[in-house]
Coordinates of C-alpha atoms in Angstrom, one line a residue:
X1 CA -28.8 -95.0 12.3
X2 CA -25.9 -92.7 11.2
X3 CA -28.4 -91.6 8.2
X4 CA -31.2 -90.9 10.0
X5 CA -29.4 -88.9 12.7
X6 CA -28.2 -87.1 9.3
X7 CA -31.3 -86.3 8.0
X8 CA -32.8 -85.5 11.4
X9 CA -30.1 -83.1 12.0
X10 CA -30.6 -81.3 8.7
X11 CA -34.2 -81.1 9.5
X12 CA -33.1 -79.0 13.3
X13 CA -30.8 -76.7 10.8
X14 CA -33.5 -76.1 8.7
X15 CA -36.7 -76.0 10.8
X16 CA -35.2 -74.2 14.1
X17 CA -34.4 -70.8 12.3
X18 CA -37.4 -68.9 13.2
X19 CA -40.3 -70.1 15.2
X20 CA -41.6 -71.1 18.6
X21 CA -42.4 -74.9 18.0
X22 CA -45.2 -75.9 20.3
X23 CA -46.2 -79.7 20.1
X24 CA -49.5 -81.1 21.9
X25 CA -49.1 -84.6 22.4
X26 CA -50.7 -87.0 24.5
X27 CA -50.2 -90.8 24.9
X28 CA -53.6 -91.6 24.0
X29 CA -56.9 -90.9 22.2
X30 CA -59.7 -88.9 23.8
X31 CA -57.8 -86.4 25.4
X32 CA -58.3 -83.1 23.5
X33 CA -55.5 -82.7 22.0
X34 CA -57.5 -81.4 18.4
X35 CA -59.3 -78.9 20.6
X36 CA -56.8 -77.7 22.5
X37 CA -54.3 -77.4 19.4
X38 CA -57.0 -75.3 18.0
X39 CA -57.5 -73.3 21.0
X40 CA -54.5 -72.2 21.8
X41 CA -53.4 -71.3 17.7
X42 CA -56.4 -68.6 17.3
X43 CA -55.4 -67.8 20.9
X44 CA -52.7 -66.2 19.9
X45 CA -54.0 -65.3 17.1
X46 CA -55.6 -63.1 18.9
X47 CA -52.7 -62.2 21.0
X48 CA -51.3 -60.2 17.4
X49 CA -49.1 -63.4 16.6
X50 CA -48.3 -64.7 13.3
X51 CA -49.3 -68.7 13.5
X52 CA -49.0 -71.6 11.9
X53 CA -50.7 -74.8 12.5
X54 CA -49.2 -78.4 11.7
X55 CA -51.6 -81.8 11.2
X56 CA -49.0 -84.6 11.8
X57 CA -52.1 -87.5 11.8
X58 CA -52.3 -87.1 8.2
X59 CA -55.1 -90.4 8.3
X60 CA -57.6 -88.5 11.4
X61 CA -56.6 -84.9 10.5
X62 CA -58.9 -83.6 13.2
X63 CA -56.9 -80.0 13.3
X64 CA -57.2 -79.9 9.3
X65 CA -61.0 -80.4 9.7
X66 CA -61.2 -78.0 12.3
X67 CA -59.7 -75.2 10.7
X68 CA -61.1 -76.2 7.3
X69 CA -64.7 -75.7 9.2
X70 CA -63.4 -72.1 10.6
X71 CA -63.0 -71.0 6.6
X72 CA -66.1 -72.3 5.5
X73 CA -68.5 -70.9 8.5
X74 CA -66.7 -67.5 7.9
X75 CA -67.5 -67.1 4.3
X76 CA -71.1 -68.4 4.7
X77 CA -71.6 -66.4 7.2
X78 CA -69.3 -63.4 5.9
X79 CA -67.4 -62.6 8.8
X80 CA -63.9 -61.8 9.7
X81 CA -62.2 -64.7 11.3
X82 CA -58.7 -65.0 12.4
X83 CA -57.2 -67.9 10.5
X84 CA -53.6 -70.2 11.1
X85 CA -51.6 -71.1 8.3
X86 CA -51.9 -74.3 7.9
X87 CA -50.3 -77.2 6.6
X88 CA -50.6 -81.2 6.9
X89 CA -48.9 -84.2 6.5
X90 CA -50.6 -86.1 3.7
X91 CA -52.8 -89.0 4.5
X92 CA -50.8 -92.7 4.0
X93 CA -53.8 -94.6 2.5
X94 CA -53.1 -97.7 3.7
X95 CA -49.5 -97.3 2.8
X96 CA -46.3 -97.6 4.7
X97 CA -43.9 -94.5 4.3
X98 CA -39.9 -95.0 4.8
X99 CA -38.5 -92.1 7.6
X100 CA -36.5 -90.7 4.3
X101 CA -40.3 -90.3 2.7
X102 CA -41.8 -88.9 6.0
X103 CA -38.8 -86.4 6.4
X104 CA -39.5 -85.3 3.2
X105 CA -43.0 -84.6 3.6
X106 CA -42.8 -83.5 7.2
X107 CA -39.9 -80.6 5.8
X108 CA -42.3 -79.6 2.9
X109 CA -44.9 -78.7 5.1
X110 CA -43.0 -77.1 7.9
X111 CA -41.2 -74.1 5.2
X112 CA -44.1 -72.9 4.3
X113 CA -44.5 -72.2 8.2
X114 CA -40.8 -70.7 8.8
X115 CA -42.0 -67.4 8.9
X116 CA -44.9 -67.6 11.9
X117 CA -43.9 -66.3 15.1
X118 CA -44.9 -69.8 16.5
X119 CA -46.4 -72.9 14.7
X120 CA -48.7 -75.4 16.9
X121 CA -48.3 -79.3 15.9
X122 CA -51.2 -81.5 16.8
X123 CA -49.9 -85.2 16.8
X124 CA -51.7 -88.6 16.7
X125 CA -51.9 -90.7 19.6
X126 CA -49.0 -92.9 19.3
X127 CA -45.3 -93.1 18.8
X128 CA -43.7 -93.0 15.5
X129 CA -41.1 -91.3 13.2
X130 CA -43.2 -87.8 12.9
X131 CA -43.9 -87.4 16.3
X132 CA -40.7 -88.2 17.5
X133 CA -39.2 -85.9 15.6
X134 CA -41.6 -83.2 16.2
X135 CA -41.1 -83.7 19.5
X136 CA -36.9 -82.9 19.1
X137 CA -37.9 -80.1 17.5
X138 CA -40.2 -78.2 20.1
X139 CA -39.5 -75.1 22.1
X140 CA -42.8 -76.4 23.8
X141 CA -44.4 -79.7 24.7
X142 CA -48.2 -79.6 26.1
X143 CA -50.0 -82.5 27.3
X144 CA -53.5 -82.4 28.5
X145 CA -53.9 -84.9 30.4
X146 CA -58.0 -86.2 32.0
X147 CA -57.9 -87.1 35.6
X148 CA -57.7 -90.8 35.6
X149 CA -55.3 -93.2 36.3
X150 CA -55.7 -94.5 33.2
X151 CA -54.6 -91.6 31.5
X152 CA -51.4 -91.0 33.9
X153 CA -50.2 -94.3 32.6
X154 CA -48.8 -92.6 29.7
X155 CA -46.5 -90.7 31.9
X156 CA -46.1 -93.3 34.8
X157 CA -47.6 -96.3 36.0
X158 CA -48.7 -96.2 39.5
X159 CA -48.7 -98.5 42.4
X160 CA -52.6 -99.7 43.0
X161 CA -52.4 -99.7 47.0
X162 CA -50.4 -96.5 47.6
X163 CA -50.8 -94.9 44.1
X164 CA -47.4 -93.8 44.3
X165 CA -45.3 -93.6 40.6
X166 CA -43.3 -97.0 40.3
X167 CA -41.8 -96.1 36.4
X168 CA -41.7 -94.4 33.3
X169 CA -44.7 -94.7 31.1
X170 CA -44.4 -95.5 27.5
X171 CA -45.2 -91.2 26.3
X172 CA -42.8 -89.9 28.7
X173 CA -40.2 -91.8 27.8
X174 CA -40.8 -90.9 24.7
X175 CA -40.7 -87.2 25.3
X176 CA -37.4 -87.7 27.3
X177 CA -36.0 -89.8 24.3
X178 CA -36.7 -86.9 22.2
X179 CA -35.6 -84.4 24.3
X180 CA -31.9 -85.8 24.7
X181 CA -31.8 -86.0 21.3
X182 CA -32.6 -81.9 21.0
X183 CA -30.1 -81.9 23.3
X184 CA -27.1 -83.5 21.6
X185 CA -27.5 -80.4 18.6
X186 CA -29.5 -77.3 20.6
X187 CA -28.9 -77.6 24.8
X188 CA -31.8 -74.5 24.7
X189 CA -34.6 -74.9 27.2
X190 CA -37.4 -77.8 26.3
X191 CA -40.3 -76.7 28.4
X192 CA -42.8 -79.3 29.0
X193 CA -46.4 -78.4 30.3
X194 CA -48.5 -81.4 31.2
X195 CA -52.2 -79.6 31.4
X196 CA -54.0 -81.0 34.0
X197 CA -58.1 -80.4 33.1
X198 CA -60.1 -79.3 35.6
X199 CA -62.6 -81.6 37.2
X200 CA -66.2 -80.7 39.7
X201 CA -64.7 -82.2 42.9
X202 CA -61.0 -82.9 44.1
X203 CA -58.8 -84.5 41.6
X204 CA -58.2 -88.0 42.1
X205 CA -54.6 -87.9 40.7
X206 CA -53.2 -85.0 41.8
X207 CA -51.0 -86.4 44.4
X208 CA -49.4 -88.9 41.7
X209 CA -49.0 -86.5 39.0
X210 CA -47.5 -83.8 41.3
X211 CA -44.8 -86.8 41.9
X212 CA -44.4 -87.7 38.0
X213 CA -43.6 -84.3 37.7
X214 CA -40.7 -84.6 39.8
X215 CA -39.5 -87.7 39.1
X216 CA -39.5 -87.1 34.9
X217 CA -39.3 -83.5 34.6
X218 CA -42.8 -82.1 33.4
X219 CA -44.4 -78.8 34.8
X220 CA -47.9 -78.9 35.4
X221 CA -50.3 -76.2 34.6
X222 CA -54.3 -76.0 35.5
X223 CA -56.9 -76.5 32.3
X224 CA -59.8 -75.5 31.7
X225 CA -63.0 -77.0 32.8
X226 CA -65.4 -79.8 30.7
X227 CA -67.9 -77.8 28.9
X228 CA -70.6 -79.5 26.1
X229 CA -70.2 -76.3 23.8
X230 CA -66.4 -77.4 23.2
X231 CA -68.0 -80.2 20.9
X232 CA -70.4 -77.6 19.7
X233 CA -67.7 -75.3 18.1
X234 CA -65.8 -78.0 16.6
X235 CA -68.1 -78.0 13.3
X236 CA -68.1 -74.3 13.3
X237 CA -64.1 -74.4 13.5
X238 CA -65.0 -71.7 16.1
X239 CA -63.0 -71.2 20.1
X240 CA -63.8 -69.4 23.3
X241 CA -61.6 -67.0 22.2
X242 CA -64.1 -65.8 19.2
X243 CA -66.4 -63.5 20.6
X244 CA -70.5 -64.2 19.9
X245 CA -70.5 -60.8 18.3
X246 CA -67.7 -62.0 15.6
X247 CA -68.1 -65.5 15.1
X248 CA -71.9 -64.3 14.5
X249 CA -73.3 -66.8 17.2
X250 CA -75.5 -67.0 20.4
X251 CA -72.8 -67.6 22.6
X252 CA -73.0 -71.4 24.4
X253 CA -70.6 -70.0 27.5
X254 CA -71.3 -67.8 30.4
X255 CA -74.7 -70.0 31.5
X256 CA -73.1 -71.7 34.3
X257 CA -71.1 -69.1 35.6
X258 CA -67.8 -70.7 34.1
X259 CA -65.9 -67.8 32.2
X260 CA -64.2 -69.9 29.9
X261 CA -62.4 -66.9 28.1
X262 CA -60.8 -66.4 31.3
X263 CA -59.8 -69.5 31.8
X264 CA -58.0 -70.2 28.6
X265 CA -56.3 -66.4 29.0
X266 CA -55.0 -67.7 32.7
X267 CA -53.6 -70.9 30.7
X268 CA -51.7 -69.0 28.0
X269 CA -49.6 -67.1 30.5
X270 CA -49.2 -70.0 32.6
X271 CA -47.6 -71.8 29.3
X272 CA -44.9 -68.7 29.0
X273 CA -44.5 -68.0 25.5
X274 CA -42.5 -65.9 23.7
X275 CA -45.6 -63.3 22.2
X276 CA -43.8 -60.4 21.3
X277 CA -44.6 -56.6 21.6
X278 CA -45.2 -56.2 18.0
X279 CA -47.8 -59.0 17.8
X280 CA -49.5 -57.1 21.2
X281 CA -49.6 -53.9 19.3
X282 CA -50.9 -55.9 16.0
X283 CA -53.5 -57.2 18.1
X284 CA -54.3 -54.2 19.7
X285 CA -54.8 -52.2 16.5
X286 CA -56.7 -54.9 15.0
X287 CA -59.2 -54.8 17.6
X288 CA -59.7 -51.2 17.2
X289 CA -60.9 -51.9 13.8
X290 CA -63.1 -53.9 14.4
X291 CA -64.6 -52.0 16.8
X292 CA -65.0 -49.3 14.7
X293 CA -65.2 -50.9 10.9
X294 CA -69.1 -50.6 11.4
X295 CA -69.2 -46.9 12.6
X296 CA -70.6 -44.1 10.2
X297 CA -68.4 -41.9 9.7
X298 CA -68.2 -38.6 11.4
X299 CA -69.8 -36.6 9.1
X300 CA -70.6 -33.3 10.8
X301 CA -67.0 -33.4 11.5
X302 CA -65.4 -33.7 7.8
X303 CA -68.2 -31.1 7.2
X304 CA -67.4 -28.3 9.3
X305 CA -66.1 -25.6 8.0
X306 CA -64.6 -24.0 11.4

């Protein structure tokens, strides 16, 4: 125990020096945790920020795939697309790593990201070492959570006749675990976000997660709504936030009347992260480019002789 509080603490020295951590977790599979990681790294991105992205499910590597397939669709299609740095952890093939060997691994990856403004983590759907430790070392913790009770089991168990929260579900107390432990080296604020995704009618949990937020200590934040061209962008590596222009693609959104663009821009201030001035200006100067990369010049104008 003594070593690995050690070695965790040399890890917050080391890995706390420069950016915004932000860890999407969830306590289990299906809930969009890939896509959402994704989103919200070329969101800001786009917002002028330096980013990093880390895969910690080095056997699934969904965001590694994801952002391999923005790189490939972009030079195929040769196009201009923002891209993260990323890193992952290796896969384990099979094998069983020791916490020194997963440190190790987890710190190599994680230097190469120390000079992002902010670095996104996606995380597998369970507990172990990685996680746990990513989870110390966040600034930010977003879940996305579906509208089921089955789902809200990660974060409390409910009662089945009044629905009302009667404990502390297995990813929560998880989260809180982890965030003592930030606590005992860094008392800075540990915001956690649980993203509740929108659904057609009334949601069906939204009385018991309004009191699991109270009772654990979670804020809860409005997502965005289901939409079939999320799984369509996947292979492309593409988001909402690349417009059809850019990513060189019919758009799939807007035929519904959802604006998901919109909705994803109302869900990054909502999370309240530090984007900085500079990275607005960055942004705001690289979308003039754009704009104009593909304008003749002004001819008549370098030509006059007034």
């Amino acid at each position: 125990m003594a070593l690995e509080l050690a070695m965790e603490y040399g890890a917050f020295r080391t890995l706390r020096s420069s950016p915004h951590i932000l860890v999407v977790s969830s306590g289990k599979g299906g809930s969009g945790k890939t896509t959402l990681a994704m989103h919200l790294a070329v969101g800001l991105l786009k917002a002028g920020q330096k980013v990093g992205t880390l895969d910690l499910d080095g056997d699934q590597g969904g965001l590694t795939h994801y952002v391999e397939n923005r790189r490939i669709w972009a030079n195929w299609r040769s196009i201009e697309l923002g891209h993260p740095l990323h890193r992952k952890i290796p896969p384990s093939n099979g094998m069983d790593r020791t916490e020194a060997e997963q440190l190790d691994a987890f710190e190599q990856a994680a230097a190469a990201l120390e000079q992002c403004d902010l670095v996104v983590v996606d995380t597998p759907p369970c507990d172990g070492y990685l996680v746990r430790l990513a989870h110390m070392l966040a600034d930010t913790v977003v879940t996305p959570l579906q509208d089921s009770f089955l789902d809200l089991c990660a974060l409390g168990p409910t009662d089945p006749v009044t629905h009302g929260i009667i404990g502390t579900g297995s990813h929560a107390a998880m989260v809180e675990l982890a965030r003592r432990a930030r606590g005992r080296v860094d008392p800075g604020f540990f915001d956690w976000v649980v993203l509740a995704n929108r659904t057609v009618g009334e949601s069906v949990i939204k009385n018991s997660l309004a009191e699991a937020g109270l009772r654990i200590g979670f804020r809860i934040v409005s997502g965005c709504s289901e939409h079939v061209a999320y799984r369509q962008l996947f292979p492309l590596g593409l988001t909402v936030f690349d417009s059809s222009d850019e990513a060189g693609l019919e758009s799939h959104f807007g035929r519904d009347g959802i604006d998901p663009q919109r909705e994803w821009r109302v869900l990054m201030d909502a999370l309240r992260l530090p984007i900085n001035e500079r990275g607005l200006r960055r942004a705001a100067a690289q979308t003039e480019w754009v704009r104009r990369k593909d304008l003749s010049l002004p001819t008549d104008e370098l030509l006059d002789e007034r």
